[in-house]
Short mmCIF file of C-alpha atoms in Angstrom, two decimals:
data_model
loop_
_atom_site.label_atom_id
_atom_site.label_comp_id
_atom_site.label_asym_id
_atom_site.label_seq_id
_atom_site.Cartn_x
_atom_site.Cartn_y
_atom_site.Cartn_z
CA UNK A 21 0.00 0.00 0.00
CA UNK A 22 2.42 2.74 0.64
CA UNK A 23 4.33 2.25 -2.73
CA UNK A 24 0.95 2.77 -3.67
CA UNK A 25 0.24 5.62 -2.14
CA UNK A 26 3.95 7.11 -3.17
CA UNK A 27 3.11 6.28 -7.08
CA UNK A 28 -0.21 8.31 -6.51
CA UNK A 29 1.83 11.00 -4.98
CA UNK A 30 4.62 11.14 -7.27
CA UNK A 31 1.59 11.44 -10.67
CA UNK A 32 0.16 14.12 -8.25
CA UNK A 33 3.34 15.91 -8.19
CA UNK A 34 4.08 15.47 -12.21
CA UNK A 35 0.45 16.94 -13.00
CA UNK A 36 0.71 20.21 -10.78
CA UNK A 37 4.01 20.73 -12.00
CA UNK A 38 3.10 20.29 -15.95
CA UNK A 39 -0.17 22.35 -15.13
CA UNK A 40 1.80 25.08 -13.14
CA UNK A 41 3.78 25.07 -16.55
CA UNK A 42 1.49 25.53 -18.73
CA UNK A 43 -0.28 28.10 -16.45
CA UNK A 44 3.06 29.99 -16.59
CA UNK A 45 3.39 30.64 -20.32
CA UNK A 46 -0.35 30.96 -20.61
CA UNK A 47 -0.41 27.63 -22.96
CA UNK A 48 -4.29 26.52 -20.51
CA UNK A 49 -5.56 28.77 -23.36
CA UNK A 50 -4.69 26.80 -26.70
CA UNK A 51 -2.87 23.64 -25.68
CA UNK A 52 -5.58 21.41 -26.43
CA UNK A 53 -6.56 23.01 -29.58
CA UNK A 54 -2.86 22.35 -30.25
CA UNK A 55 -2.87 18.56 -29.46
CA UNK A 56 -6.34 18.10 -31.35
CA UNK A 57 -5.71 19.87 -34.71
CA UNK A 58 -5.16 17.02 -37.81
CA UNK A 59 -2.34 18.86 -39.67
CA UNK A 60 -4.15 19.56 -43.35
CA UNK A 61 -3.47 16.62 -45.71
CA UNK A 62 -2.61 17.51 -49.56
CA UNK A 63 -2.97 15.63 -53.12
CA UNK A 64 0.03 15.87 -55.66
CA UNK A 65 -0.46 18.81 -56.82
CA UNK A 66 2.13 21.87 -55.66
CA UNK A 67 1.62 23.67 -52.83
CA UNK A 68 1.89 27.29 -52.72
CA UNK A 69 3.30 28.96 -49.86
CA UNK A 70 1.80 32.63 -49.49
CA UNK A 71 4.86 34.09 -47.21
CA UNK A 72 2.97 37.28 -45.28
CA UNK A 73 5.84 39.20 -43.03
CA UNK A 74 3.68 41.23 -41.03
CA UNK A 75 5.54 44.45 -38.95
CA UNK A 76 4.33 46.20 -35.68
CA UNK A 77 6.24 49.38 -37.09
CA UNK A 78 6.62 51.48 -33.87
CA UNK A 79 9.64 54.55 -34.44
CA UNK A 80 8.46 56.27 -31.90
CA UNK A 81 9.35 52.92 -29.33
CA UNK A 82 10.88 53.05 -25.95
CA UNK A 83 10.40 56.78 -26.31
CA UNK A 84 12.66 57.59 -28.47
CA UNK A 85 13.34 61.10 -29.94
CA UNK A 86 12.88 62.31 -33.52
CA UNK A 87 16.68 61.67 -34.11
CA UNK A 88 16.47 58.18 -32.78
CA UNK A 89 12.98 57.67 -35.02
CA UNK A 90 14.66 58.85 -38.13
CA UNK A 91 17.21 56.82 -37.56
CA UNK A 92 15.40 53.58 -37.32
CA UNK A 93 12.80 54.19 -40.41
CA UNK A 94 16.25 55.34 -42.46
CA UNK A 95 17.74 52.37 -42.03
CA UNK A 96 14.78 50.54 -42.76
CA UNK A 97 14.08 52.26 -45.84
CA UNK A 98 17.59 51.57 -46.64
CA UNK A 99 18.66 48.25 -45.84
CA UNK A 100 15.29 46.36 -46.40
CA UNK A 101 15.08 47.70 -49.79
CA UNK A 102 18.97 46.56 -50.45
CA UNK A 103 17.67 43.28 -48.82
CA UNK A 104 14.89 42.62 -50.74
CA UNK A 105 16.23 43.25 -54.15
CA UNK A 106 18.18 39.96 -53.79
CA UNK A 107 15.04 37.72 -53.70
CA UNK A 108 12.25 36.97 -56.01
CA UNK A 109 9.54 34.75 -55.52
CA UNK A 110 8.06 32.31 -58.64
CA UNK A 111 5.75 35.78 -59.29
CA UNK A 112 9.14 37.81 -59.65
CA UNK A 113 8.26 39.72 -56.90
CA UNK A 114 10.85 40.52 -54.35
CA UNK A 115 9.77 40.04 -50.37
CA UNK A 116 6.27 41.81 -49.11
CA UNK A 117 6.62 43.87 -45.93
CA UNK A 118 3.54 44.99 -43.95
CA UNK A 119 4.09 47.89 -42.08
CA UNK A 120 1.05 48.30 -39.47
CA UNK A 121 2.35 52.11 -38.57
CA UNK A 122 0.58 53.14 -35.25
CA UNK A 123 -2.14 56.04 -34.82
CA UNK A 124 -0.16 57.36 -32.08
CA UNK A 125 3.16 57.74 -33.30
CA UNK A 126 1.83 59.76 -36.39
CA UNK A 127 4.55 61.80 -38.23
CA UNK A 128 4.74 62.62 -41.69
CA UNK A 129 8.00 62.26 -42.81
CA UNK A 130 8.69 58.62 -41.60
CA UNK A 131 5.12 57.78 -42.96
CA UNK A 132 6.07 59.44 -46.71
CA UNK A 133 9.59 57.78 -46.16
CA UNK A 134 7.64 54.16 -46.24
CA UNK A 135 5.27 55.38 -48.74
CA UNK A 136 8.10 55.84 -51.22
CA UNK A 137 9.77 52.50 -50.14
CA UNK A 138 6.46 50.84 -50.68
CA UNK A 139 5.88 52.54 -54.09
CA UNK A 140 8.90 51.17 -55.42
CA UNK A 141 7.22 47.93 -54.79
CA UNK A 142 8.43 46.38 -51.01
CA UNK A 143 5.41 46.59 -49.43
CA UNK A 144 2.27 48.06 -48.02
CA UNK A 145 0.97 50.69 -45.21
CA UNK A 146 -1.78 49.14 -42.75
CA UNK A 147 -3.14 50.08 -39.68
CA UNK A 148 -2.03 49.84 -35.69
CA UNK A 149 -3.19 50.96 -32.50
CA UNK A 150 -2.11 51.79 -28.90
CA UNK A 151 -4.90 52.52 -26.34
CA UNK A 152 -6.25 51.69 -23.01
CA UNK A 153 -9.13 52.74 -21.43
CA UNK A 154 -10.92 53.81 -24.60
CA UNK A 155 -15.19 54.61 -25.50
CA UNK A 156 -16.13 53.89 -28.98
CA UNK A 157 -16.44 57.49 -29.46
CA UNK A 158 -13.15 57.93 -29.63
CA UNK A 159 -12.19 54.82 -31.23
CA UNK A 160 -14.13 55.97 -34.08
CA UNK A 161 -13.11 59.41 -34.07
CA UNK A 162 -9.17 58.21 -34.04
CA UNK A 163 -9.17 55.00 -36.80
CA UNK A 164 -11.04 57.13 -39.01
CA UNK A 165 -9.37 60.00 -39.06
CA UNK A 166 -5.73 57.91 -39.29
CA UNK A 167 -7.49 55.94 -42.37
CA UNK A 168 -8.36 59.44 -44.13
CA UNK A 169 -4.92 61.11 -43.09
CA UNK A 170 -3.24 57.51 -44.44
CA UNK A 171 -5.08 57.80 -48.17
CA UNK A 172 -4.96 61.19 -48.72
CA UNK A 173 -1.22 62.34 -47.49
CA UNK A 174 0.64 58.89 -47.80
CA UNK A 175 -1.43 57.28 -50.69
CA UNK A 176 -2.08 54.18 -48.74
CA UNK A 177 -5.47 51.78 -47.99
CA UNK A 178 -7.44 51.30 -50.90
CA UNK A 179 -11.37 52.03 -51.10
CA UNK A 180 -13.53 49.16 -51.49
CA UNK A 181 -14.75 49.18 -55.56
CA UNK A 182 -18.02 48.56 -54.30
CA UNK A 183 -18.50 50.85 -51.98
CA UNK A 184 -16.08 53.50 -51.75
CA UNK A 185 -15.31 53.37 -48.32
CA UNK A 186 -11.37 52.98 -47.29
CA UNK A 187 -10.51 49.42 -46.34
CA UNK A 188 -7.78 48.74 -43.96
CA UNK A 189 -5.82 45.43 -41.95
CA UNK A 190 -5.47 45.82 -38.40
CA UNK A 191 -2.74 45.08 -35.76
CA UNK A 192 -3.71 45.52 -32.32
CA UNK A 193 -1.53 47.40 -30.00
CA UNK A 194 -0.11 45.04 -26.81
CA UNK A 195 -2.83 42.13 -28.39
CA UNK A 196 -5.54 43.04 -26.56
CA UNK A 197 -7.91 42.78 -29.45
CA UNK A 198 -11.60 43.11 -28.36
CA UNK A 199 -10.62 43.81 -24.86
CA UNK A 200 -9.20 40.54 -24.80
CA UNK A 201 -6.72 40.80 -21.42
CA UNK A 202 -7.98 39.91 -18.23
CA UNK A 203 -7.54 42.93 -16.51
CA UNK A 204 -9.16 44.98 -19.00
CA UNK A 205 -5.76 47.13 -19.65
CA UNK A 206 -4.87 48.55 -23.02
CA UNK A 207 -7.95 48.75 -24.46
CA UNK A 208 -11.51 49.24 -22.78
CA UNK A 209 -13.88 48.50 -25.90
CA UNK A 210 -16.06 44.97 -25.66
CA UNK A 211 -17.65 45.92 -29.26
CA UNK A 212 -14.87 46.34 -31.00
CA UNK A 213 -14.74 43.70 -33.66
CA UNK A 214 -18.02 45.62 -34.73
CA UNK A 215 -16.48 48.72 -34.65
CA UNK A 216 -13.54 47.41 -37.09
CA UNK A 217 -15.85 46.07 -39.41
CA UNK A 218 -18.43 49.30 -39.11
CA UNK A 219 -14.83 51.17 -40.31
CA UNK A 220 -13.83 49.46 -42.93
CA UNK A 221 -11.40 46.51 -41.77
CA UNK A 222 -10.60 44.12 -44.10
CA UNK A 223 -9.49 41.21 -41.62
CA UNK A 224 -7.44 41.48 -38.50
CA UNK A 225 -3.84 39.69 -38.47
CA UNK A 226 -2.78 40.36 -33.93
CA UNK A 227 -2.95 36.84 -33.83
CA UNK A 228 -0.57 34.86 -32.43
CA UNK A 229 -0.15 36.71 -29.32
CA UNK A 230 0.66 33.91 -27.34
CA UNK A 231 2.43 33.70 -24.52
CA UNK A 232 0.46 36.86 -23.74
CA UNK A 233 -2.87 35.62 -21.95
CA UNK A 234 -4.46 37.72 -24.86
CA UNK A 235 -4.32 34.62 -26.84
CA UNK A 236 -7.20 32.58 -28.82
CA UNK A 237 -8.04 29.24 -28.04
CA UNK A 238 -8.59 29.24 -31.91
CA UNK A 239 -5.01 28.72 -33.69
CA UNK A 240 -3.35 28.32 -36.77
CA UNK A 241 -6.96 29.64 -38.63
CA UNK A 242 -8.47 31.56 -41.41
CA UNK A 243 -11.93 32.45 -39.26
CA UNK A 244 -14.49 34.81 -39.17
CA UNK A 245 -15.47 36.25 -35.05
CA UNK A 246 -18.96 36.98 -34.48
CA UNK A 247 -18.98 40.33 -31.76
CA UNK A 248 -20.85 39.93 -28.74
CA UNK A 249 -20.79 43.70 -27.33
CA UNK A 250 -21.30 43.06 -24.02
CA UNK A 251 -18.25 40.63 -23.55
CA UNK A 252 -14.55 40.82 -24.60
CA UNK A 253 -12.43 38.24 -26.11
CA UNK A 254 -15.24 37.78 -28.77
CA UNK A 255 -12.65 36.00 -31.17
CA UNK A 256 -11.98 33.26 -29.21
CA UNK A 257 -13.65 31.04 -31.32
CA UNK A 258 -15.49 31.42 -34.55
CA UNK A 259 -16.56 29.91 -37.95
CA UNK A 260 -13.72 28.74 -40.21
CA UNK A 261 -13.33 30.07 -43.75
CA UNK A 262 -14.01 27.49 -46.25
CA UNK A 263 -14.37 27.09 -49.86
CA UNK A 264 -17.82 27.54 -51.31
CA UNK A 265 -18.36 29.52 -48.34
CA UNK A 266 -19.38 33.57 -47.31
CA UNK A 267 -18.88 35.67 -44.33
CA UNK A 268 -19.46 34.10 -41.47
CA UNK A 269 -19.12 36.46 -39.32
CA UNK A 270 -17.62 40.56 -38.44
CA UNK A 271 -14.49 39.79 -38.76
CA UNK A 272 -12.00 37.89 -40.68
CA UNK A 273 -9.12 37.05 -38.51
CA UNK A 274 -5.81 35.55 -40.62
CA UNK A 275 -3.78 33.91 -37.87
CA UNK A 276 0.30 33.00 -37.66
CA UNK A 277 1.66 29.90 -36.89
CA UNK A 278 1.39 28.69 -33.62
CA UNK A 279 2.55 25.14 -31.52
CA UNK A 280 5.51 23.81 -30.15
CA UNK A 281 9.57 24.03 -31.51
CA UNK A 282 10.39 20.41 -30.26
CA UNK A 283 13.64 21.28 -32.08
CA UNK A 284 14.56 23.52 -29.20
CA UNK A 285 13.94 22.49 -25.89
CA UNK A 286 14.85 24.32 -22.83
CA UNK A 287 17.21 21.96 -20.58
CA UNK A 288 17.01 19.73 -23.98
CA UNK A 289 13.25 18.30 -22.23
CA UNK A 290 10.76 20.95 -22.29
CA UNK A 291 9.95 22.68 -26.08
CA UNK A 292 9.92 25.91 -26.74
CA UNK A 293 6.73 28.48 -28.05
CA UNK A 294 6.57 28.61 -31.73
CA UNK A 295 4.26 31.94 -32.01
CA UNK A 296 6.05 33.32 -35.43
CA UNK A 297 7.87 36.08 -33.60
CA UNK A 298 11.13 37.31 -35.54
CA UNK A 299 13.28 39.40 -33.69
CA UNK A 300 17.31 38.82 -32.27
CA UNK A 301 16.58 36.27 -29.76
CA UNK A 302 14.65 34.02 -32.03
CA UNK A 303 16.01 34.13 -35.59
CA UNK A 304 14.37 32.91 -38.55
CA UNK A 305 16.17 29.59 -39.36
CA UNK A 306 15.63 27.15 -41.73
CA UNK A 307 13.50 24.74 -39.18
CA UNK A 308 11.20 27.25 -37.74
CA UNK A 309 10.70 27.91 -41.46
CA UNK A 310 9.55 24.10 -42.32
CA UNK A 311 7.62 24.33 -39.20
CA UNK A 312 5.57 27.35 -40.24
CA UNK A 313 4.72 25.98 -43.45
CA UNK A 314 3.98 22.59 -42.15
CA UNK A 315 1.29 24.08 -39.89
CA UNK A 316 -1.00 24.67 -42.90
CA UNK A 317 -3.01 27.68 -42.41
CA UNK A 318 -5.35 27.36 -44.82
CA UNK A 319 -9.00 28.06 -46.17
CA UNK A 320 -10.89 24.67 -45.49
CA UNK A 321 -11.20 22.66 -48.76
CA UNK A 322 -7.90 24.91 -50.00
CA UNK A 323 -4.92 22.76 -48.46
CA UNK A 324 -2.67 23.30 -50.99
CA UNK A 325 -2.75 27.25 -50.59
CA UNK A 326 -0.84 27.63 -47.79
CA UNK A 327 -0.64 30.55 -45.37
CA UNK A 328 2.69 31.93 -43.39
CA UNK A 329 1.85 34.78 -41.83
CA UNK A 330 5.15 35.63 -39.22
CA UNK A 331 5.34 39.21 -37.52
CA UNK A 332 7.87 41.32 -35.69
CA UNK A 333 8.41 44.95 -33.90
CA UNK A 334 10.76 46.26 -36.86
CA UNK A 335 12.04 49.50 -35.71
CA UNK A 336 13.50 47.77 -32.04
CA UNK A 337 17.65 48.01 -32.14
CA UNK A 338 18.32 44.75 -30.90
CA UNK A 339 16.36 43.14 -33.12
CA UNK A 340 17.38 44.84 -36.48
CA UNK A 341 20.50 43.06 -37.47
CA UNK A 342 18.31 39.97 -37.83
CA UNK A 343 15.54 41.60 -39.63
CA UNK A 344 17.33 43.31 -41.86
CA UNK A 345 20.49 41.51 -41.67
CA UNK A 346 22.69 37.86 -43.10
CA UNK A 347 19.86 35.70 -40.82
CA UNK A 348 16.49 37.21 -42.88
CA UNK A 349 18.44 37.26 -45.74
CA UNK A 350 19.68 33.44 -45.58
CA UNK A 351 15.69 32.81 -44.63
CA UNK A 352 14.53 34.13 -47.82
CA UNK A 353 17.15 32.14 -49.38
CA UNK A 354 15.83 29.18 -48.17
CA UNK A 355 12.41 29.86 -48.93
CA UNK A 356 13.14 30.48 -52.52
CA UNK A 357 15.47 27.20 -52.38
CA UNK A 358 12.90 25.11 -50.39
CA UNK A 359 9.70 25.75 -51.44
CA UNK A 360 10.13 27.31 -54.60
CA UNK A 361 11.17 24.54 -57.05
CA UNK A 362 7.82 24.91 -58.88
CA UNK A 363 6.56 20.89 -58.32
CA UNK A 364 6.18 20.41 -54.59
CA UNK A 365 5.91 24.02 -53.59
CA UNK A 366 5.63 27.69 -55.06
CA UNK A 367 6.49 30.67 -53.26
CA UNK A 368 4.64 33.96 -53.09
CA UNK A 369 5.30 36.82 -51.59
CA UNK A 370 2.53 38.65 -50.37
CA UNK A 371 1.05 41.77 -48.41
CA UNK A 372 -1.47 41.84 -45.76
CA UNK A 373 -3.95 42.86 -48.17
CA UNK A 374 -3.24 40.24 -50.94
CA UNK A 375 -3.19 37.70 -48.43
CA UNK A 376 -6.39 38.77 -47.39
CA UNK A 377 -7.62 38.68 -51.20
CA UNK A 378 -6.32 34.83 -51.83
CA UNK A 379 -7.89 33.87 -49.01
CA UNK A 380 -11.17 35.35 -50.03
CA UNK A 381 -10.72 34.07 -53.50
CA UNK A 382 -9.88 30.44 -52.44
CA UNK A 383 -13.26 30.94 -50.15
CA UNK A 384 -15.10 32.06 -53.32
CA UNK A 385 -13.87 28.78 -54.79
CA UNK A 386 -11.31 30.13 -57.35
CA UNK A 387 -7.83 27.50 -58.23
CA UNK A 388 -5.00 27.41 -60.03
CA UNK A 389 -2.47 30.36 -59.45
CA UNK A 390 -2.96 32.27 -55.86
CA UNK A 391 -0.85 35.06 -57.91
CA UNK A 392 -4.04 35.98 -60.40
CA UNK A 393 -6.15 36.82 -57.19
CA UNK A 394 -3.19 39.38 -55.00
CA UNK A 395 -6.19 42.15 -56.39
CA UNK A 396 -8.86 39.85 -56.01
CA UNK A 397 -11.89 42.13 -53.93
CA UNK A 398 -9.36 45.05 -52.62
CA UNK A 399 -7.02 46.79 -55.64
CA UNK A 400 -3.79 47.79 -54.51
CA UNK A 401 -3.39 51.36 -52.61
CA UNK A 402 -1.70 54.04 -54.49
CA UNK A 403 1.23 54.01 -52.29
CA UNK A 404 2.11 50.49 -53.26
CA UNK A 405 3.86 49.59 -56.75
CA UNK A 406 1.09 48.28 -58.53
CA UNK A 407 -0.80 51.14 -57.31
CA UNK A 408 1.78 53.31 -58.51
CA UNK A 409 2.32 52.60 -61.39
CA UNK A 410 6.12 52.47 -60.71
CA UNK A 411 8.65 49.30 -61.03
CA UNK A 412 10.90 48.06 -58.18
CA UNK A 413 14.13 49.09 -58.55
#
C-alpha cells in the first residue's frame, strides 16, 4: 500500500508541475486546440506557400526622440530595400513587408519615407493601434481620421470598388484585441470587432499573441469572429473560412503559426513556443521555417494554398541586425530554395492585403495560381507599386 500511495503522490506531483507550466506561459488557453488539430493533408499537386511578413512598425518605441525615429525608419528604408532586391519569388516579386504604422506615433515624414519604399514595390501601409481605457467614441473618431490622413497624405489603404469606403488590416496594439486581457488594460472597448468592421477593416492579423494571456483558443486559422458587445475576447472562437463559403461572421481574422519548436527544448526536455515572432533572440532559421509551413493555415477545402503569416516589432535596435540583416536574408534564401522549385511548392510573396484577397478568393472557390487573385476584392493602394504605377528598382 504505501508504494501505492507514493506512485499516486509522485503522478500528483508530475500533473501540478506540468499544469503550473502551462499556467506559466499561458499555454491553458490553446494547448488542447494544439494537441487536437489534424495537420491539413494535400494531393500531388504543388503547394503554394503565401509568405505574409507582417511588422508592428513602432519609431516612436521606448520613447525615443525624432533623431532616434529617423534613424530607425532610415535604415529601414535603406537596408530592407537593399535586402529585398536579392530575392524573387516564382511571381518575380521581391519580399512583401507589412508595415502596421501606429495612430499614435503619427509623423509625416517617416510615414512618406515608407510610402516611397512601398511605391517602389516592397510593401504596403496598414493600420495599428495603442490605447487603453478607450469609449467607442473615440475609437471611431481616431481610426477614421488615421485611415483618411493615411489615403490622402501617404497614398495608402485602398477604397472598397463597391462601396467607396477605405478598407484597412489591423494590428492591435499590446494584443488586446476586443478587450481581450484579463484585466481589461490597453484597451476598454467589448464591441470592438463591430467597430472594425463598421470602419472598414478588411481582416485582422494580432494573432498569435501567445504567450500573452491575450491569446485565442482558436489557432493556426483563417476564421471569421462573431462580436458579442457586451463581452470581450469575442474572437476566441469562430466559424472557419471554407471554400464555397461567405462571411461568417464581423471579422476575418488571418492567424500565424502557432505550436511547439520540439527542435529547441529548454534543458534539452521541455519545447519551446513557436508563435512566429522574428526578432534577435529568435532568428528565422531554416526549421522554424519548415515548421511554419507545415502548420497549414489554410481556407478549409484549400490545403494546398498555404498561409505563413510571421510578424515582428521592426524599428527595435536589438532586433534589427536579424531583420534586416545575413539571418532574414539566408531565410529568404531558403524559402526560394525550399519551397520554390515549382513541383512540390511555389512561393509567393505577399502583403497583408493580398493575403487577405487569396484567401477570399480560395473561399469564393477560385484554383489554379494564388498570384491571379493578390487584387482579387481590394485593388492595390496608391502608395504600393502596382498602385503606382512604378517598377521596383
Amino acid at each position: 500500500m504505501y508504494w501505492l500511495a507514493a506512485v499516486l503522490a509522485c503522478a500528483a506531483f508530475a500533473v501540478l508541475a506540468l499544469w503550473l507550466m502551462l499556467r506559466a506561459r499561458n499555454m491553458q488557453i490553446w494547448i488542447g486546440s494544439y494537441l487536437r488539430r489534424i495537420p491539413p493533408r494535400v494531393d500531388d499537386r504543388p503547394v503554394h506557400v503565401m509568405f505574409c511578413f507582417v511588422d508592428h512598425f513602432e519609431p516612436g518605441w521606448h520613447g525615443a526622440g525624432i533623431d532616434t525615429q529617423r534613424a530607425r525608419v532610415d535604415r529601414w528604408c535603406r537596408d530592407y530595400r537593399a535586402l529585398a532586391e536579392r530575392h524573387r519569388d516564382a511571381d518575380g516579386r521581391p519580399p512583401q513587408h507589412s508595415f502596421f504604422y501606429p495612430e499614435e506615433e503619427y509623423a509625416p515624414e517617416h510615414l512618406d519615407k515608407l510610402a516611397e519604399l512601398c511605391a517602389d514595390g516592397y510593401g504596403e501601409i496598414e493600420v495599428h493601434l495603442h490605447h487603453d481605457n478607450d469609449t467607442e467614441a473615440n475609437f471611431r473618431r481616431t481610426l477614421s481620421g488615421f485611415c483618411e490622413t493615411l489615403h490622402q497624405r501617404h497614398g495608402a489603404l485602398p477604397r472598397d470598388p463597391a462601396s467607396g469606403e477605405l478598407r484597412f488590416g489591423f494590428i492591435h496594439g499590446n494584443w488586446c484585441l476586443d478587450n481581450s486581457r484579463p484585466d481589461g488594460r490597453w484597451c476598454g472597448i467589448d464591441n470592438e470587432i463591430t467597430l472594425l468592421r463598421e470602419l472598414g477593416c478588411y481582416a485582422d492579423f494580432t494573432l498569435p499573441s501567445a504567450p500573452s494571456d491575450t491569446q485565442t483558443r482558436t489557432i493556426n486559422s483563417i476564421y471569421y469572429a462573431t462580436d458579442d458587445p457586451g463581452r470581450p475576447k469575442s474572437h476566441d472562437t469562430g466559424v472557419p473560412a471554407y471554400v464555397g463559403g461567405e462571411t461568417q461572421g464581423d471579422l476575418l481574422l488571418i492567424q500565424g503559426p502557432l505550436g511547439l519548436n520540439w527542435r529547441d527544448r529548454r534543458f534539452g526536455i521541455v519545447p519551446r513556443i513557436e508563435n512566429a515572432d522574428v526578432r534577435g533572440g529568435q532568428p528565422p532559421t531554416p526549421q522554424r521555417v519548415d515548421a511554419w509551413v507545415r502548420t497549414g493555415v489554410h481556407v478549409l477545402g484549400r490545403p494546398e494554398w498555404v498561409f505563413v503569416k510571421i510578424h515582428t516589432h521592426g524599428t527595435q535596435e536589438a532586433d534589427m541586425d536579424t531583420l534586416l540583416g545575413p539571418r532574414t536574408d539566408a531565410m529568404h534564401a531558403y524559402l526560394e530554395s525550399a519551397y520554390n522549385d515549382g513541383k512540390r511548392f511555389v512561393l509567393h510573396y505577399v502583403s497583408a492585403r493580398e493575403a487577405y484577397n487569396i484567401a477570399k478568393a480560395a473561399e469564393a472557390g477560385r484554383e489554379g495560381n494564388p498570384h491571379d487573385y493578390r487584387d482579387f476584392l481590394l485593388p492595390a493602394p496608391k502608395s504600393s507599386w502596382a498602385g503606382s504605377g512604378r517598377n521596383p528598382r
